[in-house]
mmCIF file of C-alpha atoms and ligand atoms in Angstrom:
data_model
loop_
_atom_site.group_PDB
_atom_site.id
_atom_site.type_symbol
_atom_site.label_atom_id
_atom_site.label_comp_id
_atom_site.label_asym_id
_atom_site.label_seq_id
_atom_site.Cartn_x
_atom_site.Cartn_y
_atom_site.Cartn_z
ATOM 1 C CA MET A 1 -63.302 37.736 -1.329
ATOM 2 C CA GLU A 2 -65.382 34.586 -1.978
ATOM 3 C CA GLY A 3 -66.666 32.143 0.590
ATOM 4 C CA PRO A 4 -68.394 32.273 3.934
ATOM 5 C CA PHE A 5 -65.655 33.868 5.986
ATOM 6 C CA LYS A 6 -64.979 37.461 6.811
ATOM 7 C CA TYR A 7 -61.714 39.028 5.642
ATOM 8 C CA MET A 8 -59.928 42.250 6.278
ATOM 9 C CA LYS A 9 -57.414 44.181 4.222
ATOM 10 C CA GLU A 10 -54.395 45.388 6.130
ATOM 11 C CA GLY A 11 -52.305 48.497 5.561
ATOM 12 C CA ASN A 12 -49.701 46.569 3.585
ATOM 13 C CA GLY A 13 -52.398 45.254 1.238
ATOM 14 C CA LYS A 14 -52.321 41.770 2.777
ATOM 15 C CA VAL A 15 -55.752 40.199 3.212
ATOM 16 C CA SER A 16 -56.326 38.144 6.357
ATOM 17 C CA ARG A 17 -59.246 36.353 7.893
ATOM 18 C CA VAL A 18 -61.135 37.950 10.775
ATOM 19 C CA ILE A 19 -61.843 35.466 13.569
ATOM 20 C CA ARG A 20 -65.125 36.152 15.306
ATOM 21 C CA MET A 21 -65.781 34.848 18.808
ATOM 22 C CA GLY A 22 -69.378 34.446 19.940
ATOM 23 C CA THR A 23 -70.282 34.918 23.585
ATOM 24 C CA ARG A 24 -73.305 35.173 25.820
ATOM 25 C CA LYS A 25 -73.879 38.567 27.350
ATOM 26 C CA SER A 26 -73.418 37.565 30.989
ATOM 27 C CA GLN A 27 -70.373 38.997 32.722
ATOM 28 C CA LEU A 28 -68.903 35.537 33.354
ATOM 29 C CA ALA A 29 -69.296 34.541 29.692
ATOM 30 C CA ARG A 30 -67.611 37.792 28.622
ATOM 31 C CA ILE A 31 -64.721 37.267 31.033
ATOM 32 C CA GLN A 32 -64.245 33.686 29.826
ATOM 33 C CA THR A 33 -64.322 34.689 26.176
ATOM 34 C CA ASP A 34 -61.932 37.568 26.778
ATOM 35 C CA SER A 35 -59.465 35.280 28.537
ATOM 36 C CA VAL A 36 -59.410 32.866 25.584
ATOM 37 C CA ALA A 37 -59.122 35.829 23.196
ATOM 38 C CA GLY A 38 -56.128 37.010 25.242
ATOM 39 C CA ARG A 39 -54.445 33.602 24.978
ATOM 40 C CA LEU A 40 -55.022 33.503 21.219
ATOM 41 C CA LYS A 41 -53.606 37.015 20.796
ATOM 42 C CA GLU A 42 -50.472 35.979 22.714
ATOM 43 C CA LEU A 43 -50.000 32.900 20.555
ATOM 44 C CA TYR A 44 -50.938 34.560 17.252
ATOM 45 C CA PRO A 45 -50.176 38.289 17.511
ATOM 46 C CA ASP A 46 -51.243 38.913 13.896
ATOM 47 C CA ILE A 47 -54.798 37.605 14.018
ATOM 48 C CA HIS A 48 -57.839 39.880 13.944
ATOM 49 C CA LEU A 49 -60.318 38.936 16.645
ATOM 50 C CA GLU A 50 -63.836 40.283 16.927
ATOM 51 C CA ILE A 51 -66.178 39.533 19.827
ATOM 52 C CA VAL A 52 -69.900 39.121 19.112
ATOM 53 C CA ALA A 53 -72.174 39.119 22.194
ATOM 54 C CA MET A 54 -75.684 37.648 22.191
ATOM 55 C CA SER A 55 -78.232 36.681 24.820
ATOM 56 C CA THR A 56 -79.550 33.115 24.985
ATOM 57 C CA ILE A 57 -82.785 31.600 26.279
ATOM 58 C CA GLY A 58 -80.914 30.391 29.350
ATOM 59 C CA ASP A 59 -80.007 33.974 30.196
ATOM 60 C CA LYS A 60 -83.578 35.173 29.694
ATOM 61 C CA ILE A 61 -85.367 32.564 31.825
ATOM 62 C CA LEU A 62 -83.918 33.450 35.188
ATOM 63 C CA ASP A 63 -86.435 32.155 37.690
ATOM 64 C CA THR A 64 -86.908 28.502 36.753
ATOM 65 C CA ALA A 65 -84.540 25.864 38.105
ATOM 66 C CA LEU A 66 -82.014 24.818 35.502
ATOM 67 C CA SER A 67 -82.860 21.165 36.056
ATOM 68 C CA LYS A 68 -86.478 21.913 35.082
ATOM 69 C CA ILE A 69 -85.995 23.832 31.859
ATOM 70 C CA GLY A 70 -84.439 20.860 30.196
ATOM 71 C CA GLU A 71 -81.072 19.964 28.886
ATOM 72 C CA LYS A 72 -77.835 21.830 28.636
ATOM 73 C CA SER A 73 -78.231 23.067 25.086
ATOM 74 C CA LEU A 74 -80.236 25.905 26.606
ATOM 75 C CA PHE A 75 -77.207 28.149 26.900
ATOM 76 C CA THR A 76 -75.422 26.850 23.863
ATOM 77 C CA LYS A 77 -78.006 26.416 21.091
ATOM 78 C CA GLU A 78 -78.153 30.020 19.900
ATOM 79 C CA LEU A 79 -74.387 30.301 19.861
ATOM 80 C CA GLU A 80 -74.232 27.103 17.813
ATOM 81 C CA ASN A 81 -76.753 28.538 15.385
ATOM 82 C CA ALA A 82 -74.462 31.520 14.893
ATOM 83 C CA LEU A 83 -71.509 29.146 14.353
ATOM 84 C CA GLU A 84 -73.519 27.197 11.797
ATOM 85 C CA ARG A 85 -74.452 30.369 9.885
ATOM 86 C CA ASN A 86 -70.765 31.399 9.854
ATOM 87 C CA GLU A 87 -71.619 34.509 11.875
ATOM 88 C CA VAL A 88 -68.976 33.475 14.388
ATOM 89 C CA ASP A 89 -66.029 31.062 14.198
ATOM 90 C CA ILE A 90 -65.313 30.259 17.835
ATOM 91 C CA VAL A 91 -67.517 29.968 20.895
ATOM 92 C CA VAL A 92 -66.142 29.721 24.428
ATOM 93 C CA HIS A 93 -68.224 27.778 26.967
ATOM 94 C CA SER A 94 -67.902 26.415 30.465
ATOM 95 C CA LEU A 95 -67.296 22.793 29.551
ATOM 96 C CA LYS A 96 -69.851 21.669 32.100
ATOM 97 C CA ASP A 97 -72.621 23.373 30.129
ATOM 98 C CA LEU A 98 -71.831 21.407 26.964
ATOM 99 C CA PRO A 99 -73.703 18.129 26.390
ATOM 100 C CA THR A 100 -71.643 14.949 26.010
ATOM 101 C CA SER A 101 -72.841 14.631 22.397
ATOM 102 C CA LEU A 102 -72.661 17.785 20.317
ATOM 103 C CA PRO A 103 -74.999 18.303 17.355
ATOM 104 C CA PRO A 104 -73.445 17.169 14.054
ATOM 105 C CA GLY A 105 -71.069 19.701 12.541
ATOM 106 C CA PHE A 106 -69.638 20.974 15.846
ATOM 107 C CA THR A 107 -66.697 19.900 17.943
ATOM 108 C CA ILE A 108 -64.778 21.020 21.011
ATOM 109 C CA GLY A 109 -61.412 21.987 19.538
ATOM 110 C CA ALA A 110 -59.753 22.824 22.845
ATOM 111 C CA ILE A 111 -60.165 22.328 26.577
ATOM 112 C CA LEU A 112 -58.039 24.742 28.586
ATOM 113 C CA GLN A 113 -56.282 24.168 31.890
ATOM 114 C CA ARG A 114 -58.831 23.644 34.597
ATOM 115 C CA GLU A 115 -59.428 26.201 37.335
ATOM 116 C CA ASN A 116 -60.217 24.879 40.817
ATOM 117 C CA PRO A 117 -62.989 22.351 39.970
ATOM 118 C CA HIS A 118 -64.584 22.285 43.439
ATOM 119 C CA ASP A 119 -67.743 23.893 44.734
ATOM 120 C CA ALA A 120 -67.544 26.757 47.192
ATOM 121 C CA VAL A 121 -69.724 28.117 49.975
ATOM 122 C CA VAL A 122 -70.625 31.810 49.816
ATOM 123 C CA LEU A 123 -72.129 33.042 53.085
ATOM 124 C CA HIS A 124 -74.648 35.769 53.734
ATOM 125 C CA PRO A 125 -72.513 38.560 55.264
ATOM 126 C CA LYS A 126 -74.325 38.163 58.605
ATOM 127 C CA ASN A 127 -72.932 34.608 58.850
ATOM 128 C CA ALA A 128 -69.295 35.564 58.365
ATOM 129 C CA GLY A 129 -66.957 33.102 60.060
ATOM 130 C CA LEU A 130 -69.391 30.152 59.986
ATOM 131 C CA THR A 131 -69.195 26.936 57.952
ATOM 132 C CA LEU A 132 -71.809 24.438 56.728
ATOM 133 C CA ASP A 133 -71.073 22.530 59.952
ATOM 134 C CA SER A 134 -71.538 25.490 62.270
ATOM 135 C CA LEU A 135 -74.501 27.273 60.622
ATOM 136 C CA PRO A 136 -77.637 27.133 62.817
ATOM 137 C CA GLU A 137 -80.031 24.227 62.243
ATOM 138 C CA LYS A 138 -82.562 24.741 59.431
ATOM 139 C CA SER A 139 -80.421 27.382 57.769
ATOM 140 C CA VAL A 140 -81.474 27.649 54.115
ATOM 141 C CA ILE A 141 -78.792 26.978 51.502
ATOM 142 C CA GLY A 142 -79.447 28.180 47.938
ATOM 143 C CA THR A 143 -78.615 25.878 45.043
ATOM 144 C CA SER A 144 -80.613 24.554 42.131
ATOM 145 C CA SER A 145 -78.074 21.892 41.290
ATOM 146 C CA LEU A 146 -79.544 18.444 42.000
ATOM 147 C CA ARG A 147 -75.978 17.189 42.307
ATOM 148 C CA ARG A 148 -75.038 19.652 45.044
ATOM 149 C CA ALA A 149 -78.340 19.292 46.901
ATOM 150 C CA ALA A 150 -78.195 15.473 46.912
ATOM 151 C CA GLN A 151 -74.683 15.288 48.330
ATOM 152 C CA LEU A 152 -75.074 18.100 50.833
ATOM 153 C CA LYS A 153 -78.483 16.924 52.129
ATOM 154 C CA LYS A 154 -76.898 13.634 53.061
ATOM 155 C CA ARG A 155 -73.778 15.182 54.554
ATOM 156 C CA PHE A 156 -75.510 18.101 56.368
ATOM 157 C CA PRO A 157 -79.015 16.813 57.247
ATOM 158 C CA GLN A 158 -79.579 19.721 59.649
ATOM 159 C CA LEU A 159 -79.625 22.235 56.758
ATOM 160 C CA GLU A 160 -82.358 23.006 54.220
ATOM 161 C CA PHE A 161 -81.908 23.447 50.505
ATOM 162 C CA GLU A 162 -83.830 25.705 48.157
ATOM 163 C CA ASN A 163 -83.578 26.661 44.513
ATOM 164 C CA ILE A 164 -81.808 29.821 43.441
ATOM 165 C CA ARG A 165 -81.463 30.835 39.815
ATOM 166 C CA GLY A 166 -79.914 33.570 37.748
ATOM 167 C CA ASN A 167 -76.402 34.382 36.682
ATOM 168 C CA LEU A 168 -73.675 34.850 39.275
ATOM 169 C CA ASN A 169 -74.367 38.577 39.707
ATOM 170 C CA THR A 170 -78.075 37.916 40.311
ATOM 171 C CA ARG A 171 -77.398 35.159 42.797
ATOM 172 C CA LEU A 172 -74.967 37.147 44.898
ATOM 173 C CA LYS A 173 -77.485 39.991 44.948
ATOM 174 C CA LYS A 174 -80.281 37.632 46.035
ATOM 175 C CA LEU A 175 -78.010 36.342 48.808
ATOM 176 C CA ASP A 176 -76.759 39.666 50.121
ATOM 177 C CA GLU A 177 -79.788 41.910 49.751
ATOM 178 C CA LYS A 178 -82.477 39.576 51.080
ATOM 179 C CA ASP A 179 -82.806 37.254 54.025
ATOM 180 C CA ASP A 180 -83.883 34.199 52.045
ATOM 181 C CA TYR A 181 -80.619 32.265 52.119
ATOM 182 C CA SER A 182 -77.947 31.779 54.781
ATOM 183 C CA ALA A 183 -75.466 30.732 52.108
ATOM 184 C CA ILE A 184 -75.318 29.662 48.474
ATOM 185 C CA ILE A 185 -73.148 27.071 46.733
ATOM 186 C CA LEU A 186 -71.326 28.023 43.543
ATOM 187 C CA ALA A 187 -68.426 26.690 41.515
ATOM 188 C CA ALA A 188 -65.142 28.127 42.818
ATOM 189 C CA ALA A 189 -63.992 28.571 39.204
ATOM 190 C CA GLY A 190 -66.769 31.004 38.293
ATOM 191 C CA LEU A 191 -66.239 33.024 41.468
ATOM 192 C CA LYS A 192 -62.513 33.251 40.811
ATOM 193 C CA ARG A 193 -62.984 34.336 37.221
ATOM 194 C CA MET A 194 -65.345 37.063 38.395
ATOM 195 C CA GLY A 195 -62.709 38.260 40.865
ATOM 196 C CA TRP A 196 -64.861 37.298 43.838
ATOM 197 C CA ASP A 197 -62.365 34.960 45.544
ATOM 198 C CA SER A 198 -62.841 36.951 48.732
ATOM 199 C CA ARG A 199 -66.460 35.735 48.963
ATOM 200 C CA ILE A 200 -65.376 32.077 49.111
ATOM 201 C CA SER A 201 -65.637 31.041 52.751
ATOM 202 C CA GLN A 202 -65.189 27.310 52.270
ATOM 203 C CA ILE A 203 -64.086 25.027 49.429
ATOM 204 C CA LEU A 204 -65.938 21.703 49.449
ATOM 205 C CA GLY A 205 -63.628 18.695 49.133
ATOM 206 C CA PRO A 206 -64.704 15.363 47.641
ATOM 207 C CA GLU A 207 -65.845 14.030 51.037
ATOM 208 C CA ASP A 208 -68.451 16.825 51.204
ATOM 209 C CA CYS A 209 -69.403 17.379 47.558
ATOM 210 C CA MET A 210 -67.869 16.031 44.373
ATOM 211 C CA TYR A 211 -67.961 18.299 41.354
ATOM 212 C CA ALA A 212 -69.850 18.199 38.053
ATOM 213 C CA VAL A 213 -68.476 16.678 34.861
ATOM 214 C CA GLY A 214 -66.205 19.259 33.225
ATOM 215 C CA GLN A 215 -66.566 21.795 36.041
ATOM 216 C CA GLY A 216 -63.912 24.519 36.092
ATOM 217 C CA ALA A 217 -62.658 23.940 32.536
ATOM 218 C CA LEU A 218 -63.255 26.195 29.543
ATOM 219 C CA ALA A 219 -64.080 24.647 26.163
ATOM 220 C CA VAL A 220 -63.661 26.148 22.724
ATOM 221 C CA GLU A 221 -66.366 25.029 20.297
ATOM 222 C CA VAL A 222 -65.830 25.311 16.542
ATOM 223 C CA ARG A 223 -67.232 24.001 13.255
ATOM 224 C CA ALA A 224 -65.823 20.480 12.818
ATOM 225 C CA GLN A 225 -65.092 21.214 9.152
ATOM 226 C CA ASP A 226 -63.184 24.430 9.791
ATOM 227 C CA LYS A 227 -59.710 22.859 9.832
ATOM 228 C CA ASP A 228 -57.849 26.179 9.995
ATOM 229 C CA ILE A 229 -59.629 27.271 13.157
ATOM 230 C CA LEU A 230 -59.454 23.767 14.625
ATOM 231 C CA GLU A 231 -55.695 23.739 14.183
ATOM 232 C CA MET A 232 -55.380 27.260 15.533
ATOM 233 C CA VAL A 233 -57.264 26.538 18.763
ATOM 234 C CA SER A 234 -55.744 23.077 19.332
ATOM 235 C CA VAL A 235 -52.636 24.624 20.911
ATOM 236 C CA LEU A 236 -54.830 25.915 23.750
ATOM 237 C CA CYS A 237 -55.363 22.328 24.959
ATOM 238 C CA HIS A 238 -54.075 21.395 28.415
ATOM 239 C CA PRO A 239 -53.367 17.643 28.072
ATOM 240 C CA ASP A 240 -54.066 16.597 31.702
ATOM 241 C CA THR A 241 -57.325 18.546 31.752
ATOM 242 C CA VAL A 242 -58.334 17.090 28.382
ATOM 243 C CA LEU A 243 -57.807 13.531 29.665
ATOM 244 C CA GLN A 244 -59.624 14.180 32.945
ATOM 245 C CA CYS A 245 -62.572 15.787 31.196
ATOM 246 C CA ILE A 246 -62.808 13.114 28.510
ATOM 247 C CA SER A 247 -63.037 10.411 31.182
ATOM 248 C CA GLU A 248 -65.679 12.447 33.059
ATOM 249 C CA ARG A 249 -67.732 13.090 29.921
ATOM 250 C CA ALA A 250 -67.519 9.434 28.848
ATOM 251 C CA PHE A 251 -68.757 8.458 32.327
ATOM 252 C CA LEU A 252 -71.757 10.807 32.069
ATOM 253 C CA LYS A 253 -72.521 9.805 28.508
ATOM 254 C CA GLN A 254 -72.489 6.083 29.286
ATOM 255 C CA LEU A 255 -74.873 6.746 32.198
ATOM 256 C CA GLU A 256 -77.067 8.715 29.780
ATOM 257 C CA GLY A 257 -77.031 11.578 32.246
ATOM 258 C CA GLY A 258 -77.498 15.273 31.443
ATOM 259 C CA CYS A 259 -77.339 18.352 33.632
ATOM 260 C CA SER A 260 -80.624 17.384 35.230
ATOM 261 C CA VAL A 261 -79.407 14.289 37.040
ATOM 262 C CA PRO A 262 -77.399 14.001 40.270
ATOM 263 C CA VAL A 263 -74.060 12.737 38.924
ATOM 264 C CA ALA A 264 -70.705 13.826 40.354
ATOM 265 C CA VAL A 265 -67.048 13.074 39.675
ATOM 266 C CA HIS A 266 -63.506 13.580 40.916
ATOM 267 C CA THR A 267 -60.442 13.004 38.723
ATOM 268 C CA GLU A 268 -56.705 13.175 39.247
ATOM 269 C CA VAL A 269 -53.645 12.666 37.068
ATOM 270 C CA LYS A 270 -50.588 11.361 38.938
ATOM 271 C CA GLY A 271 -47.639 10.584 36.718
ATOM 272 C CA SER A 272 -49.003 8.402 33.956
ATOM 273 C CA MET A 273 -52.072 7.323 35.950
ATOM 274 C CA LEU A 274 -55.543 8.802 35.511
ATOM 275 C CA TYR A 275 -57.931 8.237 38.442
ATOM 276 C CA LEU A 276 -61.677 8.703 38.088
ATOM 277 C CA THR A 277 -64.179 8.599 40.935
ATOM 278 C CA GLY A 278 -67.804 8.823 39.851
ATOM 279 C CA ALA A 279 -71.106 8.680 41.703
ATOM 280 C CA VAL A 280 -74.854 8.801 41.142
ATOM 281 C CA TYR A 281 -77.313 9.879 43.838
ATOM 282 C CA SER A 282 -80.993 9.828 44.633
ATOM 283 C CA LEU A 283 -82.421 13.374 45.028
ATOM 284 C CA ASP A 284 -82.095 13.252 48.831
ATOM 285 C CA GLY A 285 -78.645 11.677 48.631
ATOM 286 C CA ALA A 286 -79.808 8.633 50.633
ATOM 287 C CA ASP A 287 -79.031 6.257 47.770
ATOM 288 C CA CYS A 288 -75.538 6.557 46.360
ATOM 289 C CA LEU A 289 -73.423 4.403 44.096
ATOM 290 C CA LYS A 290 -69.798 5.410 43.945
ATOM 291 C CA ASP A 291 -66.613 3.807 42.699
ATOM 292 C CA THR A 292 -63.060 4.658 41.635
ATOM 293 C CA MET A 293 -61.087 3.232 38.716
ATOM 294 C CA GLN A 294 -57.788 4.109 37.115
ATOM 295 C CA THR A 295 -55.915 3.641 33.869
ATOM 296 C CA VAL A 296 -52.472 4.296 32.439
ATOM 297 C CA VAL A 297 -52.413 7.302 30.093
ATOM 298 C CA GLU A 298 -49.287 7.469 27.972
ATOM 299 C CA ILE A 299 -49.399 11.210 27.568
ATOM 300 C CA ASP A 300 -45.912 11.369 26.033
ATOM 301 C CA ASN A 301 -46.758 8.965 23.220
ATOM 302 C CA LYS A 302 -46.055 10.493 19.857
ATOM 303 C CA VAL A 303 -49.021 12.361 18.443
ATOM 304 C CA GLU A 304 -49.861 10.820 15.085
ATOM 305 C CA SER A 305 -50.135 13.705 12.658
ATOM 306 C CA ALA A 306 -52.997 12.259 10.622
ATOM 307 C CA GLN A 307 -55.255 11.547 13.590
ATOM 308 C CA GLU A 308 -58.682 13.120 13.500
ATOM 309 C CA CYS A 309 -60.570 11.393 16.272
ATOM 310 C CA VAL A 310 -63.470 12.735 18.258
ATOM 311 C CA HIS A 311 -63.921 11.593 21.848
ATOM 312 C CA VAL A 312 -67.178 12.609 23.555
ATOM 313 C CA GLY A 313 -67.351 15.653 21.294
ATOM 314 C CA VAL A 314 -63.715 16.649 21.763
ATOM 315 C CA THR A 315 -61.149 16.819 18.935
ATOM 316 C CA ALA A 316 -57.799 17.026 20.708
ATOM 317 C CA ASN A 317 -55.272 16.677 17.917
ATOM 318 C CA SER A 318 -52.439 17.766 20.181
ATOM 319 C CA VAL A 319 -52.870 14.889 22.665
ATOM 320 C CA SER A 320 -51.792 11.286 22.016
ATOM 321 C CA SER A 321 -54.707 9.246 20.706
ATOM 322 C CA SER A 322 -53.873 6.199 22.825
ATOM 323 C CA ALA A 323 -54.158 8.371 25.952
ATOM 324 C CA LEU A 324 -57.478 9.823 24.753
ATOM 325 C CA GLU A 325 -58.824 6.345 24.079
ATOM 326 C CA ALA A 326 -57.728 5.101 27.500
ATOM 327 C CA ALA A 327 -59.416 8.079 29.197
ATOM 328 C CA GLU A 328 -62.660 7.534 27.320
ATOM 329 C CA LYS A 329 -62.627 3.817 28.103
ATOM 330 C CA LEU A 330 -62.048 4.562 31.798
ATOM 331 C CA GLY A 331 -65.206 6.674 31.943
ATOM 332 C CA MET A 332 -67.270 4.035 30.146
ATOM 333 C CA ASP A 333 -65.913 1.214 32.328
ATOM 334 C CA LEU A 334 -66.712 3.091 35.528
ATOM 335 C CA ALA A 335 -70.232 3.899 34.302
ATOM 336 C CA ASN A 336 -70.785 0.254 33.359
ATOM 337 C CA ALA A 337 -69.629 -0.845 36.816
ATOM 338 C CA LEU A 338 -72.202 1.490 38.430
ATOM 339 C CA LEU A 339 -74.899 0.492 35.927
ATOM 340 C CA ASN A 340 -74.317 -3.150 36.938
ATOM 341 C CA LYS A 341 -74.997 -2.157 40.545
ATOM 342 C CA GLY A 342 -78.288 -0.423 39.703
ATOM 343 C CA ALA A 343 -77.338 3.151 38.730
ATOM 344 C CA LYS A 344 -80.038 3.230 36.043
ATOM 345 C CA ASP A 345 -82.812 2.816 38.638
ATOM 346 C CA ILE A 346 -81.418 5.584 40.836
ATOM 347 C CA LEU A 347 -81.177 7.995 37.907
ATOM 348 C CA THR A 348 -84.581 7.113 36.449
ATOM 349 C CA THR A 349 -86.258 7.670 39.817
ATOM 350 C CA ALA A 350 -84.394 10.942 40.366
ATOM 351 C CA ARG A 351 -85.428 12.170 36.928
ATOM 352 C CA LYS A 352 -89.093 11.245 37.469
ATOM 353 C CA LEU A 353 -89.263 12.865 40.904
ATOM 354 C CA ASN A 354 -87.598 16.032 39.637
ATOM 355 C CA ASP A 355 -89.983 16.267 36.677
ATOM 356 C CA ALA A 356 -92.949 15.860 39.021
ATOM 357 C CA ARG A 357 -91.863 18.683 41.366
HETATM 358 C C1 DPM B 1 -74.566 23.089 35.222
HETATM 359 C C2 DPM B 1 -74.931 23.087 36.584
HETATM 360 C C3 DPM B 1 -74.811 24.433 37.013
HETATM 361 C C4 DPM B 1 -74.377 25.218 35.883
HETATM 362 C C5 DPM B 1 -75.357 21.888 37.377
HETATM 363 C C6 DPM B 1 -74.330 21.428 38.431
HETATM 364 C C7 DPM B 1 -75.138 24.941 38.363
HETATM 365 C C8 DPM B 1 -76.605 25.277 38.462
HETATM 366 C C9 DPM B 1 -77.005 25.855 39.772
HETATM 367 C C10 DPM B 1 -74.528 21.922 34.316
HETATM 368 N N1 DPM B 1 -74.263 24.353 34.823
HETATM 369 O O1 DPM B 1 -73.246 21.993 38.617
HETATM 370 O O2 DPM B 1 -74.632 20.436 39.142
HETATM 371 O O3 DPM B 1 -76.218 26.035 40.700
HETATM 372 O O4 DPM B 1 -78.206 26.149 39.866
HETATM 373 C C11 DPM B 1 -72.591 27.000 35.571
HETATM 374 C C12 DPM B 1 -71.684 27.702 36.412
HETATM 375 C C13 DPM B 1 -70.439 27.683 35.745
HETATM 376 C C14 DPM B 1 -70.626 27.003 34.544
HETATM 377 C C15 DPM B 1 -71.978 28.352 37.700
HETATM 378 C C16 DPM B 1 -71.827 27.433 38.908
HETATM 379 C C17 DPM B 1 -69.107 28.329 36.159
HETATM 380 C C18 DPM B 1 -68.068 27.335 36.608
HETATM 381 C C19 DPM B 1 -67.411 26.486 35.533
HETATM 382 C C20 DPM B 1 -74.083 26.694 35.805
HETATM 383 N N2 DPM B 1 -71.944 26.634 34.460
HETATM 384 O O5 DPM B 1 -71.862 26.204 38.811
HETATM 385 O O6 DPM B 1 -71.684 28.006 40.016
HETATM 386 O O7 DPM B 1 -66.828 27.002 34.569
HETATM 387 O O8 DPM B 1 -67.462 25.249 35.680
#
């Protein structure tokens, strides 16, 4: 067989392409990749899937705060290299780890239905039954997310916040086996996927802590030129989630924010309306600019068959392009509204202070 792809001969002599899925070695990454593999197997019972696991720099540097080791490509670069070299065909990521602009040649071919997008409180076992409100003063909360720290410092000034790094397994171990933290904050989605729902003692609503752009949604990254794979994965798209996440990513992109700035969002689809709330914070949460805007998204509009449009890195051929455009515009409009009120200054100062720490 010619060409860059891997093929396999079946018993009946038929030759078919082997689809290889790249994943990081962490347990969460494996679970996420396996769940997408399971969906693909259901939809296409005849395909041959192979899972290729590799460790990335982000997995190796476990003790430095994420916001200090630079941008999001940390976890994704090596997997993209493997995609580029045709060593794998599909990579599954947490959407929130993917930058709003992907390197040329790559696209997000599917965004799956979002899990609970909110953040959750996981308590040290000795604090069972307490909440962020009832924990003793000066209790130390572990998080290295600038976004979580900024919002929670403002809302719970009696608590203290310290960095905690490592994958989910490492963090839970650091919480349970030492006395350094009274509680840690993690995304509910990751905890649920790991089967640790029982450790969630409190889900933080938007009045306490808004979530990160793309949080709770899985994204399938592919080579933009690989039309067969792109078409195959496009059926995994969950239209409401796609529209929500496109508006969130457009908001972040227009603000020129990455994972190292305190930016948070909240989106909802009600009927044909898409609502986006977005905010930027100073590191201590004292300064905050926040606003809500909405747009009509005609999700039932006919999908034009020839469309091939990319919105903030996402190619969602199965969703109406007018709805995608409206969602992207909503994010940009909201960002521009905040930029007009001084969001740039807040973010620049936050970035400088964080770099100097
Ligand atoms: C990004 C952030 C964090 C991850 C920053 C943020 C959390 C870092 C930390 C961009 N990526 O949220 O403000 O707490 O130190 C990450 C997690 C998941 C994807 C784990 C988590 C699982 C949930 C999902 C790390 N990336 O946030 O608890 O699929 O959204």
